[in-house]
Coordinates of C-alpha atoms in Angstrom, one line a residue:
X841 CA 93.7 97.4 101.1
X842 CA 96.2 99.6 102.8
X843 CA 98.8 100.6 100.5
X844 CA 102.0 98.7 102.5
X845 CA 100.1 95.2 101.6
X846 CA 98.9 95.7 98.2
X847 CA 101.0 93.5 95.6
X848 CA 103.9 95.1 93.3
X849 CA 105.9 93.6 90.3
X850 CA 109.6 93.9 89.6
X851 CA 110.6 93.0 86.5
X852 CA 109.3 89.2 86.5
X853 CA 108.8 88.7 90.4
X854 CA 105.8 89.7 92.3
X855 CA 106.6 90.2 95.9
X856 CA 102.9 90.2 97.9
X857 CA 103.6 93.8 100.0
X858 CA 105.8 96.6 100.0
X859 CA 108.1 95.5 102.9
X860 CA 111.1 94.9 102.2
X861 CA 114.1 93.3 104.6
X862 CA 116.9 95.2 103.6
X863 CA 119.9 93.6 103.8
X864 CA 121.5 93.4 107.6
X865 CA 125.1 91.5 108.2
X866 CA 124.1 88.9 110.3
X867 CA 127.8 88.0 111.7
X868 CA 126.4 84.3 111.8
X869 CA 128.2 82.9 108.5
X870 CA 130.6 80.0 108.9
X871 CA 134.5 81.5 109.0
X872 CA 134.6 80.3 105.1
X873 CA 131.7 82.0 104.5
X874 CA 129.2 78.9 104.1
X875 CA 125.5 80.0 105.1
X876 CA 124.6 77.9 108.2
X877 CA 121.3 76.7 110.3
X878 CA 121.3 80.1 112.3
X879 CA 121.1 82.0 109.1
X880 CA 118.4 79.8 107.9
X881 CA 116.5 79.9 110.9
X882 CA 116.7 83.8 110.7
X883 CA 115.3 84.2 107.5
X884 CA 112.5 81.4 107.9
X885 CA 111.1 83.1 111.0
X886 CA 111.2 87.1 109.1
X887 CA 109.5 85.2 106.1
X888 CA 107.1 83.7 108.2
X889 CA 106.2 87.1 109.4
X890 CA 105.1 88.1 106.3
X891 CA 107.8 90.2 104.8
X892 CA 107.2 90.7 100.7
X893 CA 110.8 90.8 99.9
X894 CA 113.8 89.7 101.8
X895 CA 117.4 90.4 101.2
X896 CA 119.8 88.3 104.1
X897 CA 123.1 90.2 104.9
X898 CA 125.9 91.1 102.2
X899 CA 127.4 88.2 100.3
X900 CA 131.0 88.9 99.3
X901 CA 131.6 87.8 96.2
X902 CA 135.6 87.3 96.0
X903 CA 137.7 86.6 98.7
X904 CA 139.6 89.9 98.4
X905 CA 136.5 91.4 99.4
X906 CA 135.3 90.1 102.6
X907 CA 134.6 93.0 105.0
X908 CA 133.1 91.0 108.1
X909 CA 134.0 88.0 110.0
X910 CA 130.9 86.3 110.4
X911 CA 129.6 87.3 106.5
X912 CA 128.4 85.0 104.1
X913 CA 130.7 84.6 101.0
X914 CA 128.6 83.8 97.4
X915 CA 132.3 83.8 95.9
X916 CA 132.5 79.7 94.9
X917 CA 130.6 77.4 93.6
X918 CA 130.7 75.5 97.2
X919 CA 128.5 78.6 98.8
X920 CA 125.3 77.2 96.7
X921 CA 124.1 74.6 98.4
X922 CA 124.2 76.8 101.2
X923 CA 122.5 79.6 100.1
X924 CA 119.7 77.2 98.3
X925 CA 118.6 76.0 101.6
X926 CA 118.2 79.9 102.7
X927 CA 116.1 80.8 99.4
X928 CA 114.0 77.8 99.7
X929 CA 113.4 78.5 103.6
X930 CA 112.4 81.8 102.3
X931 CA 110.1 80.2 99.7
X932 CA 108.3 77.8 101.9
X933 CA 106.7 80.8 104.0
X934 CA 105.7 82.8 100.7
X935 CA 108.3 85.4 100.5
X936 CA 110.8 86.7 97.9
X937 CA 114.4 86.9 98.3
X938 CA 117.2 88.7 96.7
X939 CA 120.7 87.9 97.3
X940 CA 122.9 90.9 97.8
X941 CA 126.5 90.6 96.4
X942 CA 128.9 93.0 97.3
X943 CA 132.6 93.6 97.6
X944 CA 133.8 95.1 100.9
X945 CA 137.0 97.3 98.8
X946 CA 139.1 99.6 101.0
X947 CA 136.8 98.7 104.0
X948 CA 138.1 95.0 103.8
X949 CA 140.5 94.4 107.3
X950 CA 143.9 92.8 106.1
X951 CA 143.1 90.0 108.6
X952 CA 140.5 88.6 107.0
X953 CA 141.8 89.0 103.1
X954 CA 145.5 88.5 103.9
X955 CA 146.3 91.3 102.2
X956 CA 146.0 95.1 101.4
X957 CA 142.8 95.9 100.9
X958 CA 141.4 97.4 97.1
X959 CA 140.3 100.3 96.5
X960 CA 139.2 102.7 93.1
X961 CA 142.2 105.0 94.9
X962 CA 145.2 104.4 97.2
X963 CA 145.2 107.3 99.7
X964 CA 144.4 107.8 103.1
X965 CA 144.6 105.1 105.8
X966 CA 140.7 103.4 106.3
X967 CA 139.2 103.8 109.4
X968 CA 137.1 100.6 109.0
X969 CA 140.3 98.2 107.4
X970 CA 142.7 100.6 109.4
X971 CA 145.2 99.9 106.3
X972 CA 146.1 102.1 103.5
X973 CA 144.0 100.4 100.3
X974 CA 146.1 99.8 97.4
X975 CA 144.7 101.3 94.3
X976 CA 143.3 98.5 91.6
X977 CA 145.0 98.3 88.3
X978 CA 142.8 97.8 85.6
X979 CA 143.3 94.2 85.1
X980 CA 142.1 94.2 89.3
X981 CA 139.1 95.9 87.8
X982 CA 138.4 93.2 85.4
X983 CA 138.8 90.4 87.5
X984 CA 135.9 92.0 90.1
X985 CA 133.7 92.9 87.4
X986 CA 133.5 88.9 86.5
X987 CA 133.2 87.9 90.3
X988 CA 130.0 90.1 90.7
X989 CA 128.9 88.2 87.3
X990 CA 129.8 84.8 88.2
X991 CA 128.4 85.6 92.0
X992 CA 125.0 86.6 89.7
X993 CA 124.8 83.4 88.4
X994 CA 125.5 81.1 91.4
X995 CA 122.6 83.3 93.1
X996 CA 120.4 82.1 90.0
X997 CA 121.4 78.1 90.5
X998 CA 120.8 78.6 94.5
X999 CA 117.0 79.4 93.3
X1000 CA 117.3 83.6 94.3
X1001 CA 114.4 85.8 93.1
X1002 CA 116.4 88.6 92.6
X1003 CA 120.0 90.1 92.7
X1004 CA 120.9 93.3 94.4
X1005 CA 124.6 95.4 93.9
X1006 CA 125.8 97.0 97.3
X1007 CA 126.7 100.2 95.7
X1008 CA 126.1 102.1 99.3
X1009 CA 128.1 102.4 102.9
X1010 CA 131.6 103.2 101.4
X1011 CA 131.8 99.5 99.8
X1012 CA 133.6 99.1 96.5
X1013 CA 131.1 100.0 94.1
X1014 CA 129.9 103.5 96.5
X1015 CA 133.7 104.0 96.2
X1016 CA 134.4 103.7 92.5
X1017 CA 130.7 106.3 92.6
X1018 CA 132.0 109.0 94.9
X1019 CA 134.3 111.7 94.3
X1020 CA 135.7 111.6 97.8
X1021 CA 137.1 107.9 97.5
X1022 CA 138.2 108.1 93.7
X1023 CA 140.8 110.1 92.4
X1024 CA 141.4 107.9 89.6
X1025 CA 142.3 109.9 86.4
X1026 CA 141.9 107.3 83.8
X1027 CA 138.8 105.4 82.1
X1028 CA 137.4 104.9 86.0
X1029 CA 137.4 108.2 87.6
X1030 CA 137.3 111.8 86.7
X1031 CA 134.3 112.6 85.6
X1032 CA 131.0 111.1 86.9
X1033 CA 130.3 109.2 83.6
X1034 CA 134.1 107.5 84.4
X1035 CA 133.4 107.1 88.1
X1036 CA 130.3 105.3 86.9
X1037 CA 131.9 102.7 84.6
X1038 CA 132.5 100.2 86.9
X1039 CA 129.4 99.8 87.9
X1040 CA 128.1 99.9 84.2
X1041 CA 130.4 97.1 83.1
X1042 CA 129.0 95.1 86.9
X1043 CA 125.5 95.9 85.4
X1044 CA 126.0 94.7 81.8
X1045 CA 127.5 91.6 83.1
X1046 CA 124.8 90.5 85.2
X1047 CA 122.2 91.2 83.2
X1048 CA 124.0 88.4 80.8
X1049 CA 123.3 86.0 83.6
X1050 CA 120.1 86.3 84.9
X1051 CA 117.3 84.6 83.0
X1052 CA 114.4 86.5 81.4
X1053 CA 112.5 88.5 84.1
X1054 CA 114.9 87.9 87.2
X1055 CA 115.0 91.6 88.4
X1056 CA 118.5 93.1 89.3
X1057 CA 118.5 95.5 91.9
X1058 CA 121.1 98.4 93.1
X1059 CA 121.3 99.9 96.2
X1060 CA 122.6 103.4 96.5
X1061 CA 124.1 105.9 98.8
X1062 CA 122.1 109.2 98.2
X1063 CA 124.9 110.7 100.8
X1064 CA 128.3 109.0 101.8
X1065 CA 128.7 111.9 104.8
X1066 CA 132.4 112.0 104.1
X1067 CA 134.9 114.6 105.0
X1068 CA 135.0 116.0 101.3
X1069 CA 132.7 115.6 98.7
X1070 CA 131.2 112.5 98.0
X1071 CA 127.7 111.2 96.5
X1072 CA 125.3 113.9 96.9
X1073 CA 121.1 112.9 96.4
X1074 CA 121.9 114.9 93.2
X1075 CA 124.7 112.8 91.5
X1076 CA 122.6 109.7 92.8
X1077 CA 119.4 110.7 90.8
X1078 CA 122.2 110.8 87.8
X1079 CA 123.3 107.1 88.8
X1080 CA 119.9 106.0 89.2
X1081 CA 118.5 107.2 85.8
X1082 CA 121.3 105.6 84.2
X1083 CA 120.8 102.4 86.1
X1084 CA 117.0 102.6 84.7
X1085 CA 118.1 103.2 81.5
X1086 CA 120.2 100.2 81.3
X1087 CA 117.5 98.3 82.4
X1088 CA 118.0 97.7 86.3
X1089 CA 114.7 96.8 88.0
X1090 CA 114.3 98.5 91.1
X1091 CA 117.0 101.2 93.5
X1092 CA 117.2 101.0 97.2
X1093 CA 118.2 104.4 98.7
X1094 CA 120.5 104.6 101.7
X1095 CA 123.5 107.2 102.9
X1096 CA 126.3 106.8 105.1
X1097 CA 129.6 105.6 105.3
X1098 CA 131.6 104.8 108.0
X1099 CA 134.5 107.0 107.3
X1100 CA 132.8 109.7 109.4
X1101 CA 134.8 107.8 112.1
X1102 CA 138.1 108.9 110.7
X1103 CA 136.9 112.7 111.8
X1104 CA 136.3 111.7 115.4
X1105 CA 139.1 113.4 118.0
X1106 CA 138.9 114.2 121.2
X1107 CA 138.5 118.0 120.6
X1108 CA 135.6 117.5 118.3
X1109 CA 132.5 119.0 119.8
X1110 CA 130.2 116.6 120.0
X1111 CA 127.3 118.4 118.0
X1112 CA 129.7 119.0 114.9
X1113 CA 130.9 115.5 115.7
X1114 CA 127.0 114.8 115.0
X1115 CA 126.8 116.9 112.2
X1116 CA 129.3 114.6 110.5
X1117 CA 128.0 111.5 110.8
X1118 CA 124.9 109.6 109.2
X1119 CA 121.9 109.5 110.6
X1120 CA 122.0 105.6 111.6
X1121 CA 125.7 105.9 112.7
X1122 CA 124.8 108.4 116.1
X1123 CA 123.7 106.1 118.4
X1124 CA 126.8 103.8 117.2
X1125 CA 129.0 107.1 117.9
X1126 CA 127.5 107.4 121.3
X1127 CA 128.2 103.5 122.4
X1128 CA 131.2 103.5 121.5
X1129 CA 132.9 106.7 122.2
X1130 CA 130.9 106.6 125.0
X1131 CA 129.8 110.4 124.1
X1132 CA 126.7 112.5 125.4
X1133 CA 123.9 112.2 123.1
X1134 CA 124.0 114.8 120.6
X1135 CA 121.4 117.5 120.4
X1136 CA 120.1 115.8 116.8
X1137 CA 118.8 112.9 117.9
X1138 CA 117.1 110.1 116.0
X1139 CA 114.8 111.3 112.7
X1140 CA 112.4 109.8 111.3
X1141 CA 112.3 108.3 107.4
X1142 CA 115.7 110.6 107.3
X1143 CA 116.2 109.6 103.8
X1144 CA 113.0 110.6 102.5
X1145 CA 114.0 114.2 101.0
X1146 CA 117.5 112.4 99.3
X1147 CA 114.7 110.1 97.7
X1148 CA 112.2 112.4 96.2
X1149 CA 115.2 113.5 94.4
X1150 CA 116.2 110.2 93.1
X1151 CA 112.4 109.0 92.2
X1152 CA 112.3 112.1 90.0
X1153 CA 114.9 111.1 87.6
X1154 CA 113.7 107.4 87.8
X1155 CA 110.2 107.3 86.1
X1156 CA 108.6 104.4 86.5
X1157 CA 110.8 102.4 88.1
X1158 CA 110.1 101.3 91.4
X1159 CA 112.2 103.2 94.2
X1160 CA 112.7 101.1 97.7
X1161 CA 113.5 103.5 101.0
X1162 CA 115.1 102.4 104.0
X1163 CA 116.6 104.5 107.0
X1164 CA 114.1 105.3 109.8
X1165 CA 110.9 103.9 109.0
X1166 CA 108.8 103.1 111.9
X1167 CA 104.9 104.3 111.6
X1168 CA 102.6 102.9 109.5
X1169 CA 100.9 105.6 109.0
X1170 CA 103.8 107.6 108.1
X1171 CA 105.0 104.6 105.2
X1172 CA 101.3 105.0 104.1
X1173 CA 101.5 108.3 103.3
X1174 CA 105.0 107.8 101.8
X1175 CA 103.1 105.6 99.4
X1176 CA 100.6 107.3 98.8
X1177 CA 102.4 110.6 97.6
X1178 CA 104.5 108.3 95.6
X1179 CA 107.6 109.3 97.0
X1180 CA 108.9 105.7 97.1
X1181 CA 107.2 102.3 96.3
X1182 CA 108.5 100.0 98.8
X1183 CA 109.8 100.4 102.2
X1184 CA 112.3 98.8 103.5
X1185 CA 113.9 98.5 107.4
X1186 CA 116.6 96.6 109.4
X1187 CA 117.0 97.3 112.8
X1188 CA 112.9 97.1 113.5
X1189 CA 113.1 93.5 112.3
X1190 CA 115.6 92.6 114.4
X1191 CA 113.2 93.2 117.1
X1192 CA 110.5 92.3 115.7
X1193 CA 110.3 89.7 113.1
X1194 CA 106.7 89.4 112.8
X1195 CA 106.2 93.5 112.5
X1196 CA 104.7 93.2 109.0
X1197 CA 102.0 90.1 110.2
X1198 CA 101.1 92.2 113.6
X1199 CA 100.7 95.5 111.4
X1200 CA 98.6 93.6 108.7
X1201 CA 96.6 91.5 111.6
X1202 CA 95.9 95.2 113.3
X1203 CA 97.9 94.4 116.6
X1204 CA 100.9 97.5 116.2
X1205 CA 100.8 100.7 114.3
X1206 CA 104.5 101.5 115.1
X1207 CA 107.5 99.6 115.5
X1208 CA 109.0 99.3 118.7
X1209 CA 112.6 99.7 118.0
X1210 CA 114.2 102.6 119.8
X1211 CA 117.2 103.0 117.5
X1212 CA 119.5 102.9 120.2
X1213 CA 121.5 100.5 117.9
X1214 CA 123.5 98.0 120.2
X1215 CA 122.3 95.5 117.6
X1216 CA 125.4 97.2 115.9
X1217 CA 127.3 96.7 118.8
X1218 CA 126.9 93.4 118.7
X1219 CA 127.9 93.0 115.6
X1220 CA 131.1 95.3 115.9
X1221 CA 132.0 92.7 118.2
X1222 CA 131.7 89.7 116.2
X1223 CA 128.7 88.4 117.8
X1224 CA 125.6 87.6 115.7
X1225 CA 123.3 90.6 115.4
X1226 CA 120.3 90.4 118.0
X1227 CA 118.1 93.1 119.9
X1228 CA 119.2 93.7 123.6
X1229 CA 115.5 94.0 124.2
X1230 CA 114.7 91.1 123.0
X1231 CA 116.9 88.6 123.5
X1232 CA 115.0 85.6 121.9
X1233 CA 114.9 87.1 118.5
X1234 CA 110.9 86.7 118.1
X1235 CA 108.0 88.9 118.9
X1236 CA 104.2 87.4 119.2
X1237 CA 103.2 86.2 115.9

């Protein structure tokens, strides 16, 4: 049997294969964050396509942490029935589901949250929220930690198999972890240990409400791609080691933040602009800014080298690798070399929800996704995520 189709145990959760649907904002939720029939249908289809572990789009844990129009919520008990239907739909087709708990931090638009966004530090005009964030007080930090804990309890009640904390892409947890975003001089900033404190408190609190055997996962940036010093692979490895020592069951490694857009000016050469953006955002820049394609085009498995650094610090804990996974043969090589234990994808599953089944049945050896990122363009325009080249949303099963 191919390594990609061997089962794996993460804590007390057994996943039937090594494929993960990496959390992807759907822009399909109701205005108050309620899960809609469209979201349930999307993940039922993906589960039918035999993806082992499905992580739906990030769910905001607090009203002040909503990051997008159409984002799902897990901030109140009223969300539980819809989330339960979503979990059941995945289970009905043999999949496992992990709810991703998130807070937008400085990237939460004022129009959504009706106040200035919150962040570890109050410096700079954020390129996403278009506002200067308010530095969180210690009381606000404690309230937000509790919001994550309460959200995890709701995930348990809704029937999730696992929870994942979103610590990447410039959102609140990533902001606390990053020296670029976090300029605090108190117990929550100024050193690696202090910048980790917020996430450590969230992890410790969530552990208390998860039943025995239910795994906690964390998504980490390995590169922030900010104009100043942010999270690097070496720092991510330190954080990953601390997380595993605390009992986190698995880490998903990613990269990038929207903050790269703040450096976009008309006088910056295209090649220099491309070098300052994470790989997954370069096509977005070409679309949104109508720039010519930079010389450095799509790179396959662009987080692999960083993953090797992080994996070495994690010992036996599973690592999930996302970013530019396209060829089945290459995925097999990565697993065989021990650089990763699970393979996560986002955009390929937007175009081909049945991709894993096609791999399994020998009908395909590579994803059809061309990484044009026009699925992102739809999201930025508050439209449901979709593939331009597969408007129906379903590839032949």
